[in-house]
Coordinates of C-alpha atoms and ligand atoms in Angstrom, one line a residue:
M831 CA 7.1 -2.8 -7.3
C832 CA 9.2 -0.6 -9.7
G833 CA 9.6 3.0 -9.9
I834 CA 9.9 5.1 -13.0
V835 CA 10.7 8.7 -13.4
G836 CA 11.1 10.8 -16.8
Y837 CA 12.2 14.3 -17.1
I838 CA 12.0 16.9 -20.2
G839 CA 13.1 20.7 -19.5
N840 CA 16.0 22.8 -18.9
K841 CA 17.4 21.4 -15.7
E842 CA 20.1 18.8 -15.6
A843 CA 18.1 15.7 -16.1
Q844 CA 20.4 13.7 -13.8
D845 CA 19.6 15.7 -10.8
V846 CA 15.9 15.5 -11.4
L847 CA 15.9 11.9 -12.1
L848 CA 17.9 10.9 -9.0
K849 CA 15.9 13.2 -6.8
G850 CA 12.8 11.4 -8.1
L851 CA 13.8 8.2 -7.8
S852 CA 14.8 8.9 -4.1
R853 CA 11.3 9.8 -3.6
L854 CA 10.1 6.3 -4.9
E855 CA 12.7 4.3 -2.9
Y856 CA 9.7 3.3 -0.6
R857 CA 8.4 1.3 -3.1
G858 CA 11.1 -1.2 -2.6
Y859 CA 13.9 -2.1 -5.1
D860 CA 17.0 -4.0 -5.6
S861 CA 18.6 -2.0 -8.3
A862 CA 18.5 1.6 -10.1
G863 CA 19.6 3.1 -13.2
V864 CA 19.3 6.5 -15.5
A865 CA 19.6 7.2 -19.2
I866 CA 20.0 10.6 -20.6
V867 CA 20.0 12.2 -24.2
R868 CA 23.3 13.7 -24.4
G869 CA 24.1 15.6 -27.7
T870 CA 23.6 12.7 -30.3
K871 CA 24.2 10.0 -27.9
I872 CA 22.3 8.3 -25.3
E873 CA 24.5 7.8 -21.9
F874 CA 23.4 5.8 -19.0
D875 CA 24.5 4.4 -15.7
K876 CA 22.8 1.5 -13.9
K877 CA 23.8 -0.2 -10.6
Q878 CA 22.6 -3.4 -8.4
G879 CA 21.6 -2.4 -4.9
K880 CA 20.6 0.9 -3.3
L881 CA 20.4 4.2 -5.1
K882 CA 23.3 5.6 -3.1
T883 CA 25.5 3.3 -5.0
L884 CA 24.1 4.6 -8.5
I885 CA 24.3 8.5 -7.2
S886 CA 28.0 8.0 -6.1
D887 CA 28.9 6.6 -9.4
L888 CA 27.3 9.6 -11.3
K889 CA 28.9 11.9 -8.9
D890 CA 32.4 10.7 -10.1
A891 CA 31.1 10.7 -14.0
P892 CA 27.9 12.8 -14.2
I893 CA 25.9 12.7 -17.6
K894 CA 24.8 16.0 -19.0
G895 CA 21.4 16.6 -20.6
T896 CA 18.0 18.0 -19.9
L897 CA 16.1 14.8 -21.2
G898 CA 16.3 11.5 -19.4
I899 CA 14.6 8.6 -17.8
G900 CA 15.5 6.8 -14.5
H901 CA 14.1 3.6 -12.8
T902 CA 14.2 1.6 -9.5
R903 CA 13.8 -2.1 -10.2
W904 CA 11.9 -4.8 -8.1
A905 CA 13.0 -7.8 -10.0
T906 CA 10.2 -10.0 -11.6
H907 CA 12.3 -11.6 -14.6
G908 CA 16.0 -12.0 -14.2
I909 CA 18.0 -11.7 -11.0
P910 CA 18.8 -8.3 -9.4
N911 CA 22.1 -7.5 -11.2
E912 CA 23.2 -4.3 -13.3
V913 CA 22.6 -6.2 -16.8
N914 CA 19.0 -6.7 -15.8
A915 CA 18.7 -3.1 -14.3
H916 CA 16.7 -0.6 -16.2
P917 CA 17.0 1.3 -18.4
H918 CA 17.3 -0.9 -21.3
L919 CA 18.5 0.1 -24.8
D920 CA 18.0 -1.1 -28.4
C921 CA 21.0 -3.1 -30.5
K922 CA 22.6 0.4 -31.5
K923 CA 22.2 2.3 -28.2
R924 CA 19.8 4.9 -30.1
L925 CA 16.9 4.6 -27.5
A926 CA 16.3 3.5 -24.0
V927 CA 13.1 2.4 -22.2
V928 CA 12.1 1.9 -18.4
H929 CA 9.1 -0.2 -17.5
N930 CA 7.0 -1.3 -14.4
G931 CA 4.8 -4.2 -14.9
I932 CA 5.2 -7.7 -16.6
I933 CA 5.2 -8.3 -20.3
E934 CA 3.5 -11.7 -20.4
N935 CA 4.4 -12.5 -24.0
Y936 CA 7.9 -11.4 -23.8
Q937 CA 9.5 -14.7 -24.6
E938 CA 7.6 -15.3 -27.7
L939 CA 8.4 -11.7 -28.8
K940 CA 11.9 -12.2 -28.0
K941 CA 12.3 -15.4 -29.9
S942 CA 10.9 -13.4 -32.9
L943 CA 13.3 -10.6 -32.5
K944 CA 16.2 -12.6 -32.1
R945 CA 15.3 -14.3 -35.3
E946 CA 15.4 -11.0 -36.9
G947 CA 18.8 -10.3 -35.7
H948 CA 18.2 -8.4 -32.4
K949 CA 21.0 -8.9 -29.7
F950 CA 19.6 -9.3 -26.2
L951 CA 21.7 -8.7 -23.2
S952 CA 19.4 -9.2 -20.2
E953 CA 17.0 -11.8 -18.9
T954 CA 14.4 -9.4 -18.7
D955 CA 10.7 -8.9 -20.1
T956 CA 11.2 -5.3 -20.6
E957 CA 14.3 -5.6 -23.1
V958 CA 11.7 -6.7 -25.6
I959 CA 10.1 -3.3 -25.7
A960 CA 13.5 -1.5 -26.6
H961 CA 13.8 -3.9 -29.6
L962 CA 10.5 -3.7 -30.6
I963 CA 10.8 0.2 -30.6
E964 CA 13.9 -0.2 -32.6
K965 CA 12.3 -2.2 -35.3
F966 CA 9.4 0.1 -36.0
Y967 CA 11.0 3.1 -35.5
K968 CA 11.1 5.2 -38.8
G969 CA 11.7 8.7 -37.5
D970 CA 8.6 9.0 -35.3
L971 CA 9.1 7.9 -31.6
E972 CA 5.5 8.2 -30.9
A973 CA 4.5 6.2 -33.9
A974 CA 6.9 3.4 -33.0
V975 CA 5.9 3.2 -29.5
F976 CA 2.1 3.1 -30.7
K977 CA 2.9 0.0 -32.9
T978 CA 5.1 -1.9 -30.2
L979 CA 2.1 -1.6 -27.8
K980 CA -0.1 -3.3 -30.1
L981 CA 2.1 -6.4 -29.7
L982 CA 2.5 -6.3 -25.8
K983 CA 0.4 -8.7 -23.6
G984 CA 0.6 -7.7 -20.0
T985 CA 0.8 -4.7 -17.6
Y986 CA 3.0 -1.9 -18.3
A987 CA 3.9 1.7 -17.4
I988 CA 6.9 2.9 -19.6
A989 CA 9.0 5.9 -20.4
V990 CA 10.9 6.1 -23.5
V991 CA 13.6 8.7 -24.9
H992 CA 15.4 8.6 -28.4
K993 CA 18.6 10.4 -29.2
N994 CA 17.1 11.4 -32.6
E995 CA 14.3 13.2 -30.8
P996 CA 15.8 15.4 -28.1
D997 CA 12.5 17.3 -27.6
K998 CA 10.4 14.5 -26.9
L999 CA 9.5 12.0 -23.9
V1000 CA 7.2 9.4 -24.5
G1001 CA 5.2 7.5 -21.9
A1002 CA 2.3 4.7 -22.0
R1003 CA 0.2 2.7 -19.2
A1004 CA -1.6 -0.4 -19.0
D1005 CA -2.7 -1.4 -15.5
S1006 CA 0.7 0.0 -13.8
P1007 CA 0.4 3.6 -12.7
L1008 CA 1.8 6.7 -14.5
I1009 CA 1.2 10.1 -13.8
I1010 CA 2.4 13.4 -15.8
G1011 CA 3.9 16.4 -13.7
V1012 CA 3.1 19.6 -15.5
G1013 CA 5.7 22.2 -15.0
K1014 CA 6.6 25.7 -16.7
G1015 CA 9.2 24.8 -19.8
E1016 CA 9.5 21.4 -18.3
N1017 CA 7.4 18.3 -17.8
F1018 CA 7.8 14.8 -15.8
L1019 CA 6.6 11.2 -15.7
A1020 CA 6.4 9.3 -12.7
S1021 CA 4.9 6.2 -11.1
D1022 CA 3.7 8.1 -8.2
A1023 CA 3.3 11.8 -7.2
P1024 CA 6.2 12.2 -4.5
A1025 CA 8.8 11.9 -7.3
V1026 CA 7.7 15.1 -9.0
L1027 CA 6.5 17.2 -5.9
D1028 CA 9.8 18.9 -5.5
Y1029 CA 8.9 20.7 -8.9
T1030 CA 5.2 20.7 -9.3
K1031 CA 2.0 19.9 -7.8
E1032 CA 0.1 19.8 -11.1
V1033 CA -0.2 16.4 -12.1
I1034 CA -2.5 14.5 -14.5
F1035 CA -3.3 11.0 -13.9
M1036 CA -3.1 8.8 -17.1
D1037 CA -5.5 6.1 -17.7
N1038 CA -5.1 2.8 -19.0
H1039 CA -4.4 2.4 -22.7
E1040 CA -3.1 6.0 -22.9
V1041 CA 0.0 7.3 -24.9
V1042 CA 1.4 10.7 -23.8
T1043 CA 4.2 12.6 -25.7
L1044 CA 5.9 15.4 -23.5
T1045 CA 8.0 18.2 -24.8
R1046 CA 9.3 21.3 -22.8
D1047 CA 6.1 23.2 -23.3
G1048 CA 3.6 20.6 -24.2
V1049 CA 1.4 17.6 -23.2
S1050 CA -0.3 15.5 -25.9
I1051 CA -2.4 12.5 -24.7
K1052 CA -3.7 9.9 -27.0
D1053 CA -5.9 6.7 -26.5
F1054 CA -4.5 3.5 -28.2
H1055 CA -6.6 4.3 -31.3
G1056 CA -4.6 7.4 -31.8
R1057 CA -7.5 10.0 -30.6
K1058 CA -6.6 12.8 -28.5
V1059 CA -7.5 12.7 -25.0
H1060 CA -7.8 16.0 -23.0
K1061 CA -7.1 16.0 -19.3
K1062 CA -6.9 18.8 -16.9
P1063 CA -4.2 18.7 -14.2
S1064 CA -5.2 17.9 -10.4
K1065 CA -3.6 19.8 -7.8
I1066 CA -1.8 17.6 -5.1
K1067 CA -3.1 18.6 -1.6
W1068 CA 0.0 17.6 0.4
D1069 CA 3.4 18.7 0.0
I1070 CA 6.8 16.8 -0.1
S1071 CA 7.4 17.4 3.3
Q1072 CA 4.7 15.1 4.4
A1073 CA 6.7 12.4 2.4
E1074 CA 9.8 13.0 4.5
K1075 CA 10.8 11.6 8.1
A1076 CA 10.4 14.9 10.1
G1077 CA 13.0 13.8 12.5
Y1078 CA 11.5 10.5 13.1
K1079 CA 14.1 7.5 12.6
H1080 CA 11.8 5.7 10.1
F1081 CA 8.8 6.7 8.0
M1082 CA 6.9 3.7 9.9
L1083 CA 7.4 5.4 13.2
K1084 CA 6.4 8.8 11.9
E1085 CA 3.1 7.1 10.4
I1086 CA 2.2 5.6 13.5
F1087 CA 2.4 8.7 15.5
E1088 CA 0.3 10.7 12.8
Q1089 CA -2.5 8.5 13.4
G1090 CA -4.5 10.4 15.9
D1091 CA -4.2 13.6 13.8
I1092 CA -5.4 11.8 10.9
L1093 CA -8.5 10.4 12.7
S1094 CA -9.3 13.8 13.9
K1095 CA -9.0 15.1 10.3
I1096 CA -11.1 12.4 8.8
I1097 CA -14.0 13.0 11.2
D1098 CA -13.8 16.9 10.8
E1099 CA -13.8 16.5 7.0
R1100 CA -16.7 13.9 7.0
V1101 CA -19.0 14.8 9.9
A1102 CA -20.9 18.2 10.2
N1103 CA -23.4 18.5 13.1
D1104 CA -23.3 14.7 13.5
R1105 CA -24.4 14.2 10.0
I1106 CA -21.9 12.1 7.8
S1107 CA -21.3 13.1 4.2
F1108 CA -18.7 11.6 1.9
G1109 CA -18.6 14.2 -0.9
E1110 CA -17.0 12.5 -3.8
L1111 CA -19.2 9.6 -3.4
K1112 CA -21.1 8.7 -6.8
I1113 CA -23.3 5.9 -5.2
S1114 CA -26.9 7.3 -4.7
E1115 CA -28.9 6.8 -1.3
R1116 CA -31.3 4.7 -3.3
A1117 CA -28.7 2.4 -4.2
F1118 CA -27.5 2.0 -0.7
K1119 CA -30.8 1.6 0.8
G1120 CA -31.2 -1.2 -1.8
F1121 CA -28.3 -3.3 -1.4
K1122 CA -28.8 -7.0 -0.1
N1123 CA -25.6 -8.0 0.7
I1124 CA -22.0 -6.7 0.9
A1125 CA -18.9 -8.2 -0.2
I1126 CA -15.7 -6.7 0.9
V1127 CA -12.4 -7.5 -1.1
A1128 CA -8.7 -6.6 -0.3
C1129 CA -5.2 -7.8 0.4
G1130 CA -2.9 -7.9 3.5
T1131 CA -3.6 -5.1 5.9
A1132 CA -6.5 -3.6 3.9
Y1133 CA -8.1 -7.3 4.4
H1134 CA -7.7 -6.9 8.1
A1135 CA -9.4 -3.4 7.9
G1136 CA -12.3 -5.0 5.7
L1137 CA -12.6 -7.8 8.1
T1138 CA -13.2 -5.3 11.0
G1139 CA -15.6 -3.5 8.8
K1140 CA -17.5 -6.8 8.4
Y1141 CA -18.0 -7.0 12.0
M1142 CA -19.3 -3.4 12.2
L1143 CA -21.7 -3.7 9.3
E1144 CA -23.3 -6.9 10.6
E1145 CA -23.8 -5.7 13.9
L1146 CA -25.5 -2.1 13.2
V1147 CA -26.4 -2.3 9.7
R1148 CA -27.6 -5.9 10.0
I1149 CA -26.7 -6.7 6.4
P1150 CA -25.1 -9.8 5.4
S1151 CA -21.5 -9.2 4.7
W1152 CA -18.7 -11.2 3.8
I1153 CA -15.0 -10.8 3.0
D1154 CA -12.4 -12.4 0.6
T1155 CA -8.9 -11.7 -0.2
S1156 CA -8.7 -10.2 -3.7
S1157 CA -6.5 -13.1 -4.9
E1158 CA -9.1 -15.6 -4.1
F1159 CA -12.3 -13.4 -4.9
R1160 CA -11.2 -12.9 -8.6
Y1161 CA -10.8 -16.6 -9.5
R1162 CA -13.7 -18.3 -7.8
D1163 CA -16.5 -16.9 -9.9
P1164 CA -18.0 -15.2 -6.7
M1165 CA -21.6 -14.8 -5.8
V1166 CA -22.0 -11.1 -6.6
D1167 CA -24.9 -9.4 -8.7
K1168 CA -26.7 -6.2 -9.0
D1169 CA -28.0 -6.3 -5.0
T1170 CA -24.4 -6.6 -4.1
L1171 CA -22.4 -3.7 -2.9
V1172 CA -18.7 -4.8 -3.4
I1173 CA -16.1 -2.8 -1.1
I1174 CA -12.6 -2.9 -2.5
V1175 CA -10.1 -1.6 0.1
S1176 CA -6.6 -0.5 -1.1
Q1177 CA -4.2 2.0 0.3
S1178 CA -2.5 2.4 -3.1
G1179 CA -5.4 1.9 -5.2
E1180 CA -3.1 -0.1 -7.5
T1181 CA -2.9 -3.6 -6.1
A1182 CA -3.1 -5.9 -9.3
D1183 CA -5.3 -8.7 -7.4
S1184 CA -7.7 -5.9 -5.8
L1185 CA -7.9 -4.1 -9.3
A1186 CA -8.7 -7.6 -11.1
A1187 CA -11.5 -8.3 -8.3
L1188 CA -12.9 -4.9 -9.2
R1189 CA -13.4 -5.8 -12.5
E1190 CA -14.8 -9.0 -12.0
A1191 CA -17.3 -7.6 -9.5
R1192 CA -18.5 -5.0 -12.1
A1193 CA -18.8 -7.6 -15.0
K1194 CA -21.1 -9.3 -12.6
G1195 CA -23.4 -6.3 -12.3
A1196 CA -22.3 -5.3 -8.6
T1197 CA -21.8 -1.9 -7.5
V1198 CA -18.4 -1.3 -6.2
L1199 CA -17.1 1.1 -3.7
G1200 CA -13.5 2.0 -3.4
I1201 CA -12.0 3.0 -0.2
C1202 CA -8.4 4.2 -1.3
N1203 CA -5.7 6.6 -0.1
V1204 CA -4.1 7.6 -3.3
L1205 CA -5.8 10.3 -5.2
G1206 CA -6.3 9.3 -8.8
S1207 CA -5.4 5.6 -8.3
T1208 CA -6.6 3.0 -10.8
I1209 CA -9.0 1.4 -8.2
S1210 CA -10.3 4.9 -7.2
R1211 CA -10.9 5.9 -10.8
E1212 CA -12.4 2.4 -12.0
A1213 CA -14.8 2.0 -9.0
D1214 CA -18.4 3.2 -9.3
G1215 CA -17.7 5.4 -6.0
V1216 CA -14.8 6.2 -4.0
I1217 CA -14.4 7.3 -0.3
Y1218 CA -10.7 8.6 -0.1
T1219 CA -9.0 8.1 3.4
H1220 CA -6.9 11.4 3.1
A1221 CA -4.3 9.6 5.3
G1222 CA -1.4 11.5 3.4
P1223 CA 1.3 9.4 1.6
E1224 CA 2.1 6.2 3.5
I1225 CA 6.0 5.8 2.7
A1226 CA 6.7 2.9 4.9
V1227 CA 5.9 -0.5 3.4
A1228 CA 4.2 -1.9 6.6
S1229 CA 0.8 -0.1 6.5
T1230 CA -0.1 1.6 9.6
K1231 CA -2.1 4.9 9.4
A1232 CA -3.7 3.7 6.1
Y1233 CA -5.2 0.9 8.2
T1234 CA -6.4 3.0 11.0
A1235 CA -7.9 5.4 8.3
Q1236 CA -9.7 2.5 6.6
L1237 CA -11.1 1.4 9.9
A1238 CA -12.4 5.2 10.5
I1239 CA -14.1 5.1 6.9
F1240 CA -15.8 1.9 8.0
Y1241 CA -17.0 3.4 11.1
L1242 CA -18.3 6.2 9.0
L1243 CA -19.8 4.2 6.5
T1244 CA -21.6 2.0 9.0
L1245 CA -23.1 4.7 10.9
Y1246 CA -24.3 6.3 7.8
L1247 CA -25.8 3.0 6.3
A1248 CA -27.3 2.2 9.8
K1249 CA -28.9 5.9 9.8
L1250 CA -29.9 5.5 6.1
R1251 CA -31.5 2.0 6.6
K1252 CA -32.9 2.9 9.9
T1253 CA -31.4 -0.1 11.6
I1254 CA -30.3 1.7 14.9
S1255 CA -32.4 4.4 16.8
D1256 CA -31.3 8.1 16.7
K1257 CA -30.3 7.5 20.5
R1258 CA -27.7 4.7 19.6
Y1259 CA -26.6 6.7 16.5
D1260 CA -26.0 9.8 18.7
Y1261 CA -24.2 7.5 21.4
F1262 CA -21.9 5.8 18.8
M1263 CA -21.0 9.1 17.2
S1264 CA -20.2 10.8 20.6
E1265 CA -17.9 7.5 21.2
F1266 CA -16.2 7.7 17.9
K1267 CA -15.4 11.4 18.5
R1268 CA -13.5 10.5 21.4
V1269 CA -11.1 8.2 19.8
P1270 CA -8.7 10.6 17.9
G1271 CA -7.8 12.1 21.4
L1272 CA -7.6 8.8 23.1
V1273 CA -5.3 7.8 20.2
N1274 CA -3.2 10.7 20.9
D1275 CA -3.2 10.1 24.7
L1276 CA -1.9 6.6 24.2
L1277 CA 0.8 7.7 21.7
S1278 CA 1.9 10.1 24.2
E1279 CA 2.7 7.2 26.4
Y1280 CA 4.9 5.5 23.9
K1281 CA 6.9 8.8 22.9
P1282 CA 10.1 7.7 21.1
E1283 CA 12.0 7.8 24.0
Y1284 CA 12.4 5.0 26.2
N1285 CA 9.0 3.0 26.6
A1286 CA 7.7 0.0 28.1
L1287 CA 7.4 -1.7 24.5
E1288 CA 10.9 -1.1 23.9
A1289 CA 11.6 -2.9 26.9
Y1290 CA 9.4 -5.8 25.9
A1291 CA 11.1 -6.0 22.6
E1292 CA 14.6 -6.2 24.1
G1293 CA 13.2 -8.8 26.4
F1294 CA 11.9 -10.9 23.5
K1295 CA 15.4 -10.5 21.6
R1296 CA 17.2 -11.9 24.8
Y1297 CA 14.6 -14.5 25.0
Y1298 CA 14.9 -15.4 21.2
H1299 CA 18.7 -15.9 21.3
Q1300 CA 18.6 -18.0 24.6
K1301 CA 16.1 -20.2 22.4
H1302 CA 18.4 -20.5 19.6
N1303 CA 16.3 -18.2 17.3
K1304 CA 13.5 -20.3 17.5
S1305 CA 10.8 -18.2 19.3
T1306 CA 7.8 -17.1 17.5
F1307 CA 4.7 -15.2 18.2
L1308 CA 0.8 -16.1 18.5
Y1309 CA -1.8 -13.2 18.6
L1310 CA -4.9 -14.0 19.9
A1311 CA -8.5 -12.2 20.1
R1312 CA -12.2 -12.4 19.7
N1313 CA -14.9 -10.8 17.9
I1314 CA -14.2 -7.4 16.5
N1315 CA -10.7 -7.3 17.5
Y1316 CA -9.9 -10.4 15.9
P1317 CA -8.8 -8.7 12.7
N1318 CA -6.4 -6.9 14.9
A1319 CA -4.9 -10.2 15.9
L1320 CA -4.2 -11.1 12.2
E1321 CA -3.0 -7.4 11.7
G1322 CA -0.6 -7.5 14.8
A1323 CA 1.0 -10.7 13.5
L1324 CA 1.5 -9.3 9.9
K1325 CA 3.2 -6.2 11.1
L1326 CA 5.4 -8.2 13.3
K1327 CA 6.5 -10.8 10.5
E1328 CA 6.8 -8.6 7.6
I1329 CA 9.5 -6.2 9.3
S1330 CA 11.0 -8.5 11.9
Y1331 CA 10.8 -11.6 9.8
I1332 CA 9.8 -13.4 12.9
S1333 CA 7.3 -16.2 12.4
A1334 CA 3.9 -15.0 13.8
E1335 CA 0.3 -16.3 13.7
G1336 CA -3.2 -14.3 14.4
Y1337 CA -5.9 -16.6 15.5
P1338 CA -9.6 -16.5 16.8
A1339 CA -8.8 -17.1 20.7
G1340 CA -11.7 -19.7 20.5
E1341 CA -10.2 -21.8 18.1
M1342 CA -7.1 -22.6 20.7
K1343 CA -8.6 -26.0 22.0
H1344 CA -8.9 -26.9 18.2
G1345 CA -5.3 -27.0 17.8
P1346 CA -3.0 -24.1 18.4
I1347 CA -2.8 -24.9 22.2
A1348 CA -0.6 -27.7 21.2
L1349 CA 1.9 -24.9 20.4
I1350 CA 2.1 -23.8 24.1
D1351 CA 5.0 -24.4 26.2
E1352 CA 7.2 -21.4 26.9
N1353 CA 7.2 -20.8 23.2
P1354 CA 5.6 -18.7 21.3
W1355 CA 4.9 -15.5 23.0
V1356 CA 1.2 -14.9 23.1
V1357 CA -0.3 -11.6 22.7
C1358 CA -3.7 -11.6 24.0
I1359 CA -6.0 -8.8 23.4
A1360 CA -8.4 -8.6 26.6
V1361 CA -9.9 -5.3 26.4
Q1362 CA -13.3 -5.0 28.3
S1363 CA -16.0 -6.7 25.8
K1364 CA -18.6 -9.2 25.6
T1365 CA -16.0 -11.7 25.1
Y1366 CA -13.5 -10.4 28.1
D1367 CA -14.3 -13.6 30.5
K1368 CA -13.6 -16.0 27.6
M1369 CA -10.1 -14.2 27.0
L1370 CA -9.3 -14.6 30.6
S1371 CA -10.2 -18.3 30.2
N1372 CA -7.9 -18.4 27.2
I1373 CA -4.8 -16.7 29.3
Q1374 CA -5.4 -19.0 32.0
E1375 CA -5.1 -22.0 29.9
I1376 CA -1.7 -20.7 28.5
K1377 CA -0.2 -19.7 31.7
A1378 CA -1.0 -23.1 32.9
R1379 CA 1.2 -24.7 30.1
G1380 CA 4.0 -22.2 30.9
G1381 CA 3.3 -19.8 28.2
I1382 CA 4.5 -16.3 28.0
V1383 CA 1.6 -13.7 27.8
I1384 CA 1.6 -10.2 26.8
G1385 CA -1.7 -8.9 27.6
I1386 CA -3.6 -5.9 26.1
A1387 CA -6.2 -4.6 28.6
T1388 CA -8.3 -1.7 29.2
E1389 CA -6.8 1.0 31.6
G1390 CA -7.9 0.5 35.2
D1391 CA -8.7 -3.3 34.6
R1392 CA -7.7 -4.8 37.7
E1393 CA -9.0 -8.3 37.1
I1394 CA -6.2 -9.2 34.6
M1395 CA -3.7 -8.2 37.1
H1396 CA -4.3 -11.7 38.9
Q1397 CA -3.9 -13.7 35.6
N1398 CA 0.1 -13.8 36.3
I1399 CA 0.5 -12.4 32.6
N1400 CA 4.2 -11.6 31.8
Y1401 CA 3.8 -8.1 30.2
L1402 CA 0.6 -5.7 30.6
I1403 CA -0.3 -3.0 27.9
E1404 CA -3.0 -0.8 28.7
V1405 CA -5.4 1.2 26.3
P1406 CA -8.0 3.9 27.2
K1407 CA -11.4 2.6 27.8
V1408 CA -14.0 3.0 24.9
D1409 CA -16.9 1.3 23.5
E1410 CA -16.1 -2.0 22.3
L1411 CA -17.1 -1.2 18.8
F1412 CA -14.2 1.3 18.5
S1413 CA -11.5 -0.5 20.7
P1414 CA -9.7 -1.9 17.4
L1415 CA -8.5 1.8 16.7
L1416 CA -6.7 1.9 20.0
V1417 CA -5.7 -1.8 20.4
V1418 CA -3.6 -1.7 17.0
I1419 CA -1.5 1.2 18.3
P1420 CA 0.7 -1.0 20.7
L1421 CA 0.6 -4.0 18.0
Q1422 CA 2.0 -1.6 15.6
L1423 CA 4.6 -0.2 17.9
L1424 CA 5.6 -3.8 19.3
A1425 CA 6.4 -4.8 15.8
Y1426 CA 8.3 -1.7 15.1
Y1427 CA 10.6 -2.2 18.4
V1428 CA 11.2 -5.9 17.7
A1429 CA 12.3 -5.2 14.1
R1430 CA 14.5 -2.3 15.5
E1431 CA 16.2 -4.7 18.1
F1432 CA 17.0 -7.0 15.2
G1433 CA 18.4 -4.1 13.2
Y1434 CA 16.3 -4.5 10.0
D1435 CA 15.3 -2.4 7.2
I1436 CA 12.1 -1.2 8.7
D1437 CA 10.8 1.0 6.0
Q1438 CA 11.8 -1.2 3.2
P1439 CA 11.6 -5.0 4.4
R1440 CA 13.2 -7.7 2.3
N1441 CA 11.4 -9.1 -0.7
L1442 CA 8.4 -6.7 0.0
A1443 CA 6.9 -3.6 -2.2
K1444 CA 4.7 -0.9 -1.1
S1445 CA 2.1 -1.9 -3.7
V1446 CA 1.8 -5.1 -5.5
T1447 CA 1.1 -4.1 -8.9
V1448 CA 1.9 -7.5 -10.3
E1449 CA 0.3 -10.8 -9.7
Ligands
AGP344 C1 0.7 -4.5 5.1 O1 1.6 -3.8 5.7 C2 1.6 -4.5 3.4 N1 2.0 -3.4 3.0 C3 0.5 -5.2 2.6 O2 -0.2 -6.4 3.1 C4 -0.6 -4.3 2.1 O3 -1.5 -4.1 3.1 C5 -1.4 -5.0 1.1 O4 -0.3 -5.1 -0.1 C6 -2.4 -4.3 0.1 O5 -1.9 -3.0 -0.4 P1 -3.2 -2.0 -0.8 O6 -3.8 -1.5 0.4 O7 -2.3 -0.9 -1.4 O8 -4.0 -2.7 -1.8

């Protein structure tokens, strides 16, 4: 996903832009560039590869000026190279534009502009924006941008500067996030808050189909009809240090180790005298009492959190609950209506498929509840109600703390609904609430066994790497679990594959005889989640089947479980004892760490894995 930064003020724009782009590196990218209004010219520099290449180039030849735009590009149209990197300029290099999103009708626009004599340099969709603004520019940049936007189909967040207007920075958004950083004598544009937090915590979240014109002392927002829109800045509650590594080698490791404290904060914020409240929620108790079914819709890790939520909701609230990936839900004419609560789970709140699913659900009359982490994100603002996970900025592409925070919100929502709809006794409610309150401490105890100095999971990862090379790099992983931990089997597999690029599959253990057991010889390595539960004996049978065929088993069991010691498993990981309902919050910790240590063994870019972006804002 691309990153945009814009600056207008009295500082050297180059410094502000590069700092802002460095805060957006987590989004994943393959090239970077800046354009600055210098006197009566636009000067620019753009480089393929990591930001440090651009920084070193600019160190040798800095670009002076106090107005500019910057960009990190995650290629959608055109290979990653310098020509296709942003910013893109018009024919006469009088204006520059950066863009996050996809212009779906760029080919026809490009053909028409070429017929009018415009010369294109790149293969990108974005370049058509620069030439359209050039075509419509008659001395008023904002007016030229308005005319351009009317022709664009697709998604965009853009920032534009023009050499003739050194006191203006223009931005616009349609379905790609764009925020305004409000400073004193300076203003900022960015794709996400971390890019401006070194300078201001006052941000305005732009809505769809809005255009903003920033000067050094003013912010003017208009809708696409040209009508003024008044918005008050929100104050970002966390500071930039939370978006830094704090001594950890990777953001992912830092975010894994934050989980116990975040779970504790979530409970403290939402539970008072054992009563649950969601504060900002705009869905009434009456509505919650009336829903006849629940649809949970999400992508990736958020989908796994939602699948775990499905188990909780059906067990305690006894309401039919189903789940779908956003990309499937949005195209299959789903059976939702006014009696359906649709829960959209999304850390970023900007995932294109999940946003489209939200709009589809609302169009069908369903009530939509968003569970999001990013304040002011599009999904959080278009849903009927939102519960923020308040996990703080999640920088690593591989989601960890957002996942356990989503689970925590599902636990609270489940208990809230069970009490409201009287589907569990007060006694059971009190029992579950007391068990849930134990979890943050148990997570911290578990994490303390895996402090970043040498630990058992690092040894398992080293063992796997040796085995992997002995088997000529053909080894894979299979994750097995049952019931409420089955989503964790999927999540453990996703964590491993997305940062170590090793093939890994999560499966319901009861399905082994229906096919996957054919895989078993001494490969794949099989992670079996066998904590104390109603299906524990069945998991032991699965382990025996695997061992009988020479398989290698990593067992995840409850501390003190002696029976599993007799199963001849190869590696044992123990997690603290807690009611089965809450065990996913503990089981996932070693799954995250195992993935982290294996990826570290292979020396990959753990925080920014290849081909991935932190939030998929394009289809
Ligand atoms: C998970 O580690 C991945 N980063 C990815 O699957 C992610 O969970 C998915 O893209 C959904 O993102 P969202 O929660 O921001 O919507």
